[in-house]
Short mmCIF file of C-alpha atoms in Angstrom, two decimals:
data_model
loop_
_atom_site.label_atom_id
_atom_site.label_comp_id
_atom_site.label_asym_id
_atom_site.label_seq_id
_atom_site.Cartn_x
_atom_site.Cartn_y
_atom_site.Cartn_z
CA UNK A 199 109.87 87.83 -3.30
CA UNK A 200 111.91 91.03 -2.58
CA UNK A 201 110.72 92.21 -0.23
CA UNK A 202 109.34 95.88 -1.62
CA UNK A 203 107.21 93.21 -3.52
CA UNK A 204 105.73 91.05 -0.55
CA UNK A 205 105.29 94.41 1.41
CA UNK A 206 103.31 95.42 -1.02
CA UNK A 207 101.33 92.66 -2.05
CA UNK A 208 101.01 92.86 1.84
CA UNK A 209 98.90 96.04 1.11
CA UNK A 210 96.75 95.41 -2.00
CA UNK A 211 95.65 91.83 0.41
CA UNK A 212 94.75 93.93 3.56
CA UNK A 213 93.00 96.71 1.97
CA UNK A 214 91.49 94.33 -0.50
CA UNK A 215 90.09 92.12 2.32
CA UNK A 216 88.39 95.02 4.42
CA UNK A 217 87.13 96.66 0.75
CA UNK A 218 88.33 99.36 -0.25
CA UNK A 219 88.48 99.72 -3.46
CA UNK A 220 90.68 98.36 -5.95
CA UNK A 221 91.80 100.49 -7.70
CA UNK A 222 92.71 102.67 -4.49
CA UNK A 223 93.93 99.36 -3.11
CA UNK A 224 96.67 99.10 -6.19
CA UNK A 225 97.34 102.60 -5.81
CA UNK A 226 98.60 102.84 -1.84
CA UNK A 227 100.49 99.67 -1.99
CA UNK A 228 102.45 100.46 -4.99
CA UNK A 229 103.38 103.60 -3.18
CA UNK A 230 104.50 101.56 -0.62
CA UNK A 231 106.28 99.98 -3.11
CA UNK A 232 108.11 102.45 -3.99
CA UNK A 233 108.76 103.88 -0.10
CA UNK A 234 109.87 100.30 0.90
CA UNK A 235 112.50 100.69 -2.18
CA UNK A 236 113.70 103.71 -1.73
CA UNK A 237 112.04 105.15 -5.20
CA UNK A 238 111.42 108.67 -5.17
CA UNK A 239 107.35 108.81 -4.32
CA UNK A 240 106.23 110.54 -7.25
CA UNK A 241 107.15 108.01 -9.24
CA UNK A 242 103.60 106.81 -9.08
CA UNK A 243 101.85 110.13 -10.62
CA UNK A 244 104.46 109.66 -13.55
CA UNK A 245 103.73 106.27 -14.66
CA UNK A 246 99.67 107.02 -14.89
CA UNK A 247 100.31 110.46 -16.26
CA UNK A 248 102.45 109.03 -19.21
CA UNK A 249 100.85 105.97 -19.38
CA UNK A 250 97.39 107.62 -19.75
CA UNK A 251 98.62 110.37 -21.97
CA UNK A 252 100.31 108.30 -24.35
CA UNK A 253 97.97 106.59 -25.94
CA UNK A 254 95.58 107.78 -28.24
CA UNK A 255 93.98 104.56 -27.90
CA UNK A 256 92.41 105.44 -24.62
CA UNK A 257 90.63 107.53 -25.64
CA UNK A 258 87.99 105.62 -27.41
CA UNK A 259 86.40 104.40 -24.08
CA UNK A 260 85.09 108.06 -23.03
CA UNK A 261 84.02 107.82 -26.37
CA UNK A 262 82.50 104.20 -26.58
CA UNK A 263 80.61 105.91 -22.78
CA UNK A 264 79.43 108.69 -24.48
CA UNK A 265 77.44 106.70 -27.27
CA UNK A 266 76.34 104.02 -25.02
CA UNK A 267 74.82 106.55 -22.99
CA UNK A 268 73.00 108.84 -25.29
CA UNK A 269 71.52 105.88 -26.93
CA UNK A 270 70.39 105.54 -23.47
CA UNK A 271 69.01 108.57 -22.82
CA UNK A 272 67.03 108.63 -26.56
CA UNK A 273 64.70 106.07 -25.95
CA UNK A 274 66.00 103.97 -28.37
CA UNK A 275 65.31 101.35 -26.21
CA UNK A 276 61.56 101.27 -26.97
CA UNK A 277 62.18 100.99 -30.37
CA UNK A 278 64.73 98.04 -30.85
CA UNK A 279 63.06 96.34 -28.06
CA UNK A 280 59.49 96.45 -30.76
CA UNK A 281 62.47 95.38 -33.33
CA UNK A 282 63.50 92.56 -31.68
CA UNK A 283 59.37 91.84 -30.79
CA UNK A 284 58.69 91.49 -34.70
CA UNK A 285 61.69 89.53 -35.08
CA UNK A 286 61.89 86.90 -33.02
CA UNK A 287 59.45 87.81 -30.69
CA UNK A 288 56.76 84.94 -32.59
CA UNK A 289 59.08 81.90 -31.17
CA UNK A 290 58.08 79.62 -28.26
CA UNK A 291 60.42 81.63 -25.35
CA UNK A 292 59.86 84.85 -27.17
CA UNK A 293 61.04 87.17 -24.76
CA UNK A 294 63.62 85.26 -23.97
CA UNK A 295 64.59 85.41 -27.03
CA UNK A 296 64.17 89.01 -27.60
CA UNK A 297 66.17 89.58 -24.49
CA UNK A 298 69.39 87.96 -26.59
CA UNK A 299 68.76 89.55 -29.62
CA UNK A 300 68.26 93.16 -28.49
CA UNK A 301 71.30 92.71 -26.23
CA UNK A 302 73.80 91.62 -29.23
CA UNK A 303 71.96 94.83 -30.88
CA UNK A 304 72.93 96.79 -28.06
CA UNK A 305 76.70 95.90 -28.40
CA UNK A 306 77.23 96.82 -31.19
CA UNK A 307 76.10 100.84 -29.41
CA UNK A 308 77.75 100.31 -26.14
CA UNK A 309 80.99 98.02 -25.81
CA UNK A 310 80.08 97.24 -22.15
CA UNK A 311 77.59 94.85 -20.01
CA UNK A 312 77.42 96.90 -17.38
CA UNK A 313 75.97 99.65 -19.53
CA UNK A 314 73.67 97.21 -21.72
CA UNK A 315 72.38 96.10 -18.09
CA UNK A 316 71.62 99.95 -17.23
CA UNK A 317 69.99 100.66 -21.00
CA UNK A 318 67.68 97.75 -21.36
CA UNK A 319 67.94 95.76 -17.91
CA UNK A 320 64.96 96.33 -15.58
CA UNK A 321 62.96 97.29 -18.79
CA UNK A 322 63.34 93.29 -20.49
CA UNK A 323 62.49 92.33 -16.62
CA UNK A 324 59.41 93.55 -16.21
CA UNK A 325 57.99 92.65 -20.08
CA UNK A 326 59.20 88.89 -18.94
CA UNK A 327 57.82 89.10 -15.82
CA UNK A 328 54.23 90.82 -16.82
CA UNK A 329 51.36 88.79 -16.28
CA UNK A 330 53.70 85.51 -14.64
CA UNK A 331 54.71 84.41 -18.26
CA UNK A 332 58.45 83.86 -16.34
CA UNK A 333 59.75 83.20 -12.79
CA UNK A 334 61.31 86.51 -11.67
CA UNK A 335 64.46 84.32 -11.23
CA UNK A 336 64.69 83.77 -14.93
CA UNK A 337 64.31 86.71 -16.10
CA UNK A 338 67.02 88.30 -14.45
CA UNK A 339 69.25 85.57 -14.38
CA UNK A 340 68.98 86.02 -19.00
CA UNK A 341 69.67 89.44 -18.61
CA UNK A 342 72.74 89.32 -16.55
CA UNK A 343 73.86 86.48 -18.87
CA UNK A 344 73.01 88.18 -22.67
CA UNK A 345 74.35 91.33 -21.31
CA UNK A 346 78.22 89.45 -21.25
CA UNK A 347 77.19 89.53 -25.58
CA UNK A 348 78.22 93.36 -25.03
CA UNK A 349 82.08 93.32 -24.40
CA UNK A 350 82.35 90.62 -27.08
CA UNK A 351 80.54 92.13 -30.51
CA UNK A 352 82.96 94.88 -31.58
CA UNK A 353 83.13 97.85 -30.39
CA UNK A 354 84.69 96.85 -26.66
CA UNK A 355 86.20 98.55 -24.04
CA UNK A 356 87.93 95.65 -22.97
CA UNK A 357 89.04 94.76 -25.98
CA UNK A 358 90.74 98.31 -26.45
CA UNK A 359 91.90 97.56 -22.58
CA UNK A 360 93.60 94.61 -24.12
CA UNK A 361 94.93 96.14 -26.89
CA UNK A 362 96.59 98.27 -24.74
CA UNK A 363 98.55 95.97 -23.08
CA UNK A 364 99.59 93.82 -25.34
CA UNK A 365 100.28 96.02 -28.73
CA UNK A 366 97.03 94.12 -30.38
CA UNK A 367 96.13 94.96 -33.37
CA UNK A 368 91.64 96.48 -31.80
CA UNK A 369 90.84 95.56 -35.63
CA UNK A 370 91.68 92.61 -35.54
CA UNK A 371 90.33 92.38 -32.03
CA UNK A 372 87.16 93.82 -32.69
CA UNK A 373 86.60 91.68 -36.23
CA UNK A 374 87.79 88.82 -33.40
CA UNK A 375 84.87 88.70 -31.40
CA UNK A 376 82.12 88.65 -34.28
CA UNK A 377 82.34 84.67 -34.20
CA UNK A 378 82.50 84.08 -30.44
CA UNK A 379 79.54 86.82 -29.84
CA UNK A 380 77.50 85.34 -32.40
CA UNK A 381 77.71 81.43 -30.61
CA UNK A 382 76.96 82.51 -26.98
CA UNK A 383 73.96 84.81 -28.85
CA UNK A 384 73.52 81.00 -30.34
CA UNK A 385 73.61 78.79 -27.35
CA UNK A 386 71.59 81.29 -25.63
CA UNK A 387 69.03 81.52 -27.48
CA UNK A 388 68.97 77.56 -27.40
CA UNK A 389 68.53 77.26 -24.33
CA UNK A 390 65.57 79.27 -23.86
CA UNK A 391 64.17 77.48 -26.56
CA UNK A 392 64.60 74.69 -23.99
CA UNK A 393 63.65 76.46 -20.87
CA UNK A 394 60.07 77.73 -22.25
CA UNK A 395 59.43 74.60 -23.30
CA UNK A 396 60.66 73.20 -19.54
CA UNK A 397 58.15 76.62 -17.76
CA UNK A 398 55.65 76.27 -20.36
CA UNK A 399 55.59 79.27 -21.16
CA UNK A 400 53.27 81.37 -23.32
CA UNK A 401 53.60 81.74 -26.98
CA UNK A 402 53.12 85.94 -27.61
CA UNK A 403 50.95 87.19 -29.52
CA UNK A 404 52.72 87.42 -33.44
CA UNK A 405 53.49 91.24 -34.64
CA UNK A 406 51.76 91.26 -37.84
CA UNK A 407 53.92 91.18 -41.05
CA UNK A 408 52.26 94.74 -42.07
CA UNK A 409 53.49 95.85 -38.80
CA UNK A 410 57.43 95.09 -39.10
CA UNK A 411 57.73 97.43 -42.49
CA UNK A 412 57.17 100.40 -39.77
CA UNK A 413 58.88 99.02 -37.10
CA UNK A 414 62.20 98.30 -38.60
CA UNK A 415 62.15 101.48 -39.97
CA UNK A 416 61.52 103.37 -36.20
CA UNK A 417 64.48 101.56 -35.14
CA UNK A 418 66.61 101.98 -39.03
CA UNK A 419 68.50 104.90 -37.38
CA UNK A 420 69.75 103.21 -34.19
CA UNK A 421 70.75 100.11 -36.04
CA UNK A 422 72.47 101.39 -38.40
CA UNK A 423 75.42 102.86 -35.59
CA UNK A 424 77.74 99.25 -35.39
CA UNK A 425 77.25 99.82 -39.15
CA UNK A 426 79.00 103.50 -39.86
CA UNK A 427 81.15 102.05 -36.44
CA UNK A 428 83.03 99.27 -37.99
CA UNK A 429 82.33 99.87 -41.48
CA UNK A 430 84.80 102.95 -40.96
CA UNK A 431 87.50 101.35 -39.51
CA UNK A 432 87.54 98.19 -42.15
CA UNK A 433 87.13 100.45 -44.99
CA UNK A 434 90.24 101.34 -43.84
CA UNK A 435 88.86 105.21 -42.95
CA UNK A 436 89.01 106.01 -39.50
CA UNK A 437 91.60 104.58 -36.81
CA UNK A 438 88.79 102.78 -33.79
CA UNK A 439 89.60 105.98 -31.32
CA UNK A 440 88.39 108.05 -34.48
CA UNK A 441 85.07 105.91 -34.99
CA UNK A 442 84.94 106.30 -30.92
CA UNK A 443 84.17 110.15 -32.19
CA UNK A 444 82.35 109.33 -35.12
CA UNK A 445 79.75 106.89 -33.31
CA UNK A 446 78.83 109.73 -29.84
CA UNK A 447 78.58 112.30 -32.10
CA UNK A 448 76.17 109.81 -34.42
CA UNK A 449 74.07 108.67 -31.38
CA UNK A 450 73.46 112.66 -30.47
CA UNK A 451 72.50 113.21 -33.29
CA UNK A 452 69.99 110.03 -33.15
CA UNK A 453 68.59 110.97 -29.92
CA UNK A 454 68.65 114.71 -30.51
CA UNK A 455 67.11 115.20 -33.98
CA UNK A 456 65.62 111.51 -35.17
CA UNK A 457 63.52 110.54 -32.74
CA UNK A 458 63.51 113.91 -30.85
CA UNK A 459 64.44 112.90 -27.04
CA UNK A 460 66.82 114.71 -25.36
CA UNK A 461 67.24 117.97 -24.06
CA UNK A 462 69.64 120.23 -22.10
CA UNK A 463 68.43 118.91 -18.95
CA UNK A 464 69.16 115.26 -20.09
CA UNK A 465 72.47 115.97 -22.10
CA UNK A 466 73.94 117.12 -19.16
CA UNK A 467 72.64 114.15 -17.40
CA UNK A 468 74.39 112.07 -19.96
CA UNK A 469 77.22 113.86 -19.96
CA UNK A 470 77.41 113.81 -15.85
CA UNK A 471 76.98 110.16 -16.15
CA UNK A 472 80.02 109.53 -19.16
CA UNK A 473 82.55 111.68 -16.69
CA UNK A 474 81.77 109.32 -14.06
CA UNK A 475 82.10 106.59 -15.42
CA UNK A 476 85.64 107.20 -17.85
CA UNK A 477 86.85 108.65 -14.40
CA UNK A 478 86.15 105.40 -13.21
CA UNK A 479 87.80 103.73 -15.88
CA UNK A 480 90.65 105.56 -15.75
CA UNK A 481 91.01 104.95 -12.46
CA UNK A 482 91.45 101.25 -12.72
CA UNK A 483 94.27 102.16 -15.74
CA UNK A 484 95.81 104.84 -13.79
CA UNK A 485 96.31 102.07 -11.08
CA UNK A 486 97.16 98.82 -13.55
CA UNK A 487 99.63 101.39 -15.31
CA UNK A 488 101.51 101.95 -11.71
CA UNK A 489 101.11 98.49 -10.78
CA UNK A 490 101.92 97.30 -14.26
CA UNK A 491 105.47 99.23 -13.89
CA UNK A 492 106.24 97.06 -10.70
CA UNK A 493 105.76 94.02 -12.35
CA UNK A 494 108.00 95.16 -14.90
CA UNK A 495 110.40 96.30 -11.98
CA UNK A 496 110.47 92.48 -10.55
CA UNK A 497 110.96 91.10 -13.89
CA UNK A 498 107.51 89.23 -12.64
CA UNK A 499 107.04 88.46 -16.60
CA UNK A 500 110.51 86.90 -17.55
CA UNK A 501 110.75 85.18 -14.44
CA UNK A 502 107.36 83.30 -14.99
CA UNK A 503 109.06 82.82 -18.50
CA UNK A 504 111.10 81.19 -17.17
CA UNK A 505 109.66 78.94 -15.45
CA UNK A 506 107.81 78.00 -17.38
CA UNK A 507 110.23 76.98 -19.96
CA UNK A 508 111.40 74.05 -17.26
CA UNK A 509 107.74 72.83 -17.69
CA UNK A 510 107.18 70.21 -20.49
CA UNK A 511 103.98 71.71 -21.74
CA UNK A 512 101.34 72.30 -24.96
CA UNK A 513 100.06 75.67 -25.64
CA UNK A 514 96.46 74.24 -24.95
CA UNK A 515 97.31 72.78 -21.56
CA UNK A 516 98.57 76.15 -20.87
CA UNK A 517 95.69 78.37 -22.40
CA UNK A 518 93.18 76.10 -21.05
CA UNK A 519 94.88 76.12 -17.30
CA UNK A 520 95.29 80.01 -17.20
CA UNK A 521 91.72 79.86 -18.43
CA UNK A 522 90.92 77.76 -14.96
CA UNK A 523 92.89 80.59 -12.71
CA UNK A 524 90.93 83.18 -15.26
CA UNK A 525 87.73 81.43 -14.00
CA UNK A 526 88.68 81.68 -10.46
CA UNK A 527 89.87 85.20 -10.85
CA UNK A 528 86.68 86.50 -11.97
CA UNK A 529 84.89 85.89 -9.22
CA UNK A 530 86.45 88.27 -6.82
CA UNK A 531 87.85 90.67 -9.57
CA UNK A 532 86.94 93.09 -11.47
CA UNK A 533 87.42 92.13 -15.00
CA UNK A 534 89.74 95.14 -15.76
CA UNK A 535 92.02 94.58 -13.07
CA UNK A 536 92.30 90.98 -14.68
CA UNK A 537 92.94 92.19 -17.98
CA UNK A 538 95.54 95.30 -16.74
CA UNK A 539 97.50 93.21 -14.28
CA UNK A 540 97.33 90.02 -14.53
CA UNK A 541 96.88 89.28 -18.99
CA UNK A 542 100.55 91.12 -18.95
CA UNK A 543 101.97 88.88 -17.10
CA UNK A 544 101.52 85.81 -18.83
CA UNK A 545 101.61 87.64 -22.36
CA UNK A 546 105.81 87.40 -22.67
CA UNK A 547 104.77 83.54 -21.98
CA UNK A 548 101.69 83.48 -24.30
CA UNK A 549 104.21 84.61 -27.39
CA UNK A 550 106.66 81.86 -25.94
CA UNK A 551 104.53 79.24 -26.69
CA UNK A 552 103.66 80.47 -30.71
CA UNK A 553 99.72 80.82 -28.81
CA UNK A 554 98.35 84.15 -31.33
CA UNK A 555 97.78 87.14 -28.91
CA UNK A 556 94.05 88.02 -31.24
CA UNK A 557 92.51 84.52 -30.07
CA UNK A 558 93.97 84.57 -26.06
CA UNK A 559 92.77 88.04 -25.98
CA UNK A 560 89.09 87.67 -27.25
CA UNK A 561 89.24 84.09 -25.82
CA UNK A 562 90.82 86.35 -22.36
CA UNK A 563 88.12 88.62 -22.88
CA UNK A 564 85.07 86.16 -22.67
CA UNK A 565 86.33 85.01 -19.81
CA UNK A 566 86.74 87.82 -17.99
CA UNK A 567 82.56 88.30 -19.24
CA UNK A 568 81.65 85.15 -18.01
CA UNK A 569 83.04 86.87 -14.52
CA UNK A 570 80.71 89.42 -14.60
CA UNK A 571 78.12 87.74 -14.05
CA UNK A 572 79.61 84.69 -11.74
CA UNK A 573 79.15 84.40 -7.76
CA UNK A 574 79.90 86.00 -5.51
CA UNK A 575 81.27 88.84 -6.23
CA UNK A 576 79.73 89.17 -9.64
CA UNK A 577 79.72 93.23 -10.60
CA UNK A 578 77.15 92.45 -12.82
CA UNK A 579 74.69 90.57 -10.34
CA UNK A 580 74.54 93.46 -8.22
CA UNK A 581 74.24 95.89 -10.66
CA UNK A 582 71.01 94.25 -11.59
CA UNK A 583 70.30 93.82 -7.93
CA UNK A 584 70.31 97.86 -7.17
CA UNK A 585 68.67 98.85 -10.36
CA UNK A 586 65.69 96.33 -9.83
CA UNK A 587 65.92 95.32 -5.75
CA UNK A 588 65.29 91.68 -7.09
CA UNK A 589 67.33 89.79 -3.95
CA UNK A 590 71.36 88.32 -5.06
CA UNK A 591 69.78 85.52 -3.65
CA UNK A 592 67.56 85.06 -6.75
CA UNK A 593 69.26 85.83 -9.65
CA UNK A 594 72.21 82.88 -8.67
CA UNK A 595 70.15 80.64 -7.94
CA UNK A 596 69.00 81.14 -11.60
CA UNK A 597 72.23 81.98 -12.96
CA UNK A 598 73.53 78.43 -13.19
CA UNK A 599 72.74 77.06 -16.32
CA UNK A 600 73.74 80.27 -18.33
CA UNK A 601 77.23 79.88 -16.77
CA UNK A 602 77.32 76.21 -17.47
CA UNK A 603 77.00 77.20 -21.49
CA UNK A 604 78.82 80.02 -21.58
CA UNK A 605 81.52 78.16 -20.28
CA UNK A 606 81.23 75.18 -22.49
CA UNK A 607 80.96 78.02 -25.50
CA UNK A 608 84.32 79.80 -23.99
CA UNK A 609 85.67 75.89 -24.14
CA UNK A 610 85.28 75.83 -28.11
CA UNK A 611 87.00 78.99 -28.49
CA UNK A 612 90.05 77.57 -26.58
CA UNK A 613 90.05 74.08 -28.01
CA UNK A 614 89.19 75.63 -32.08
CA UNK A 615 91.23 79.23 -32.80
CA UNK A 616 89.84 79.52 -35.91
CA UNK A 617 86.10 80.43 -34.22
CA UNK A 618 88.22 83.53 -33.46
CA UNK A 619 90.41 84.41 -35.98
CA UNK A 620 88.73 83.22 -39.18
CA UNK A 621 87.22 86.54 -39.91
CA UNK A 622 89.99 88.21 -38.97
CA UNK A 623 92.29 86.05 -41.66
CA UNK A 624 88.98 87.08 -44.21
CA UNK A 625 90.59 91.23 -43.29
CA UNK A 626 94.15 89.96 -43.90
CA UNK A 627 95.18 89.24 -40.29
CA UNK A 628 98.04 86.39 -40.96
CA UNK A 629 98.88 85.85 -37.11
CA UNK A 630 100.42 83.09 -36.02
#
C-alpha cells in the first residue's frame, strides 16, 4: 500500500470514528491523498463535477425522489392502506399482511426504503398497536423489514447507482428485481402468519365484498403509476430517466387533480424536501466519484483481480464470501457508499469469473438493503426511531427473525441465479 493511500485511509477511518458524515470524511481524505501525492487539489472538484454532469442516468434519482414525495403528500397512503386491508386484512395477522403488501405497492412508486418508512411507517405502526392488537416491538420490526422491498421492486435508486458504476442495463436490473422482491414479500408474509398464530393476534373485521370495487377505484390512480413507469421503459417509449420524469409529473397530477391534496404550501414543502434528499444523495455520489478516482489511480481493481487469479475459487464461493463481507459492512456503512465505493473494486473480478452483472447487482442491492435494518447502524432503524419515538432497543429486539428470513432469501438468490435472471431473459437479455 502506497503512503498517499495509507494517509487517505487513515484520515477516513479517523473522521468516521469521531462521527463525521461519511461523504465529508471521504472528500476530506481524498484531498489529503492528492496533497500527499503532490497532485492538483482541484482534481477533487473536477472529478465530482465531471462525474455528476456526464451521466444522464443520475438525473433519474432526484426525479424518483420528487415522485415519491408527491405521492406521500397526496394522501394516497390512506387509500392504498384501505385497498390492502380489503385485499388481505381478513387473513390471520391481517394488519401485518397489509404492512407487507402496502410496502410492495409503494415500492413501485418510491424506489427507496427510507421513503417507504417516512411515507407509511408511522401510520402502519399506529394501526397495528391500536387496542393492543400487536406488540409495539413486533409492529416496528415488521415495518422496518418490509421497507427494504422498496429498492428491490422497480423503480430502484440503488439499482440506478449500481448501473452507474457497472454499466449494467438499468432496464434489465429493474426486471431482475421483480422476482426477488416478490420472494421477499412471500417469506415475510409467511413469517407474519406464523408469528400471528404464535401471538394469537385477533382477526380483523373483514371488508364487505360490495365495498371492494369502490375502494379499488379510489386507489386505482396510485396503483396505475408503476404500470405507466415500467410500461414506458419496457415498451421502448422512454429511457429510465425519462420514465422517472413522467412518474414525477404523474404523481403531481394524481395528488393535485385526482386527490386534490396539494396546495402551494404543500408543493413548496415537497420540493424543499426533494432538494434536500437529492442533495444528500448527490453528496454521496460526488464523494464516491473522487474516491473511485483514487481507487483507479492505485490500480486496486487490477490488484484484486490478480490476487484472485492466484486462488482457486468457484464463482459461487466467491459470491458467498463477498456477500458475507457486504453483510458485515452493511452493519456500519450506508448502502450508497457500499455500492459506489466498495462494489467497483470487485467488478473486474466478477467479470473475470463469468458472474452475470445483473445477477451480481441484484444480489448486492438486496444485501445492502438488509444492511439498512441490521444493528447497530441500520439507517432505517434510526429513521423509524426518529419518526415514531420507539426506542431502538425495542425495535432491535424484535428485528432478528426478519433478518434471518431475509438472509435466507438472499442465499437462495445467490445459489440459484435464475431467480434473478429468468424475467430479464424473457425480455431478450443475453447475459452470461
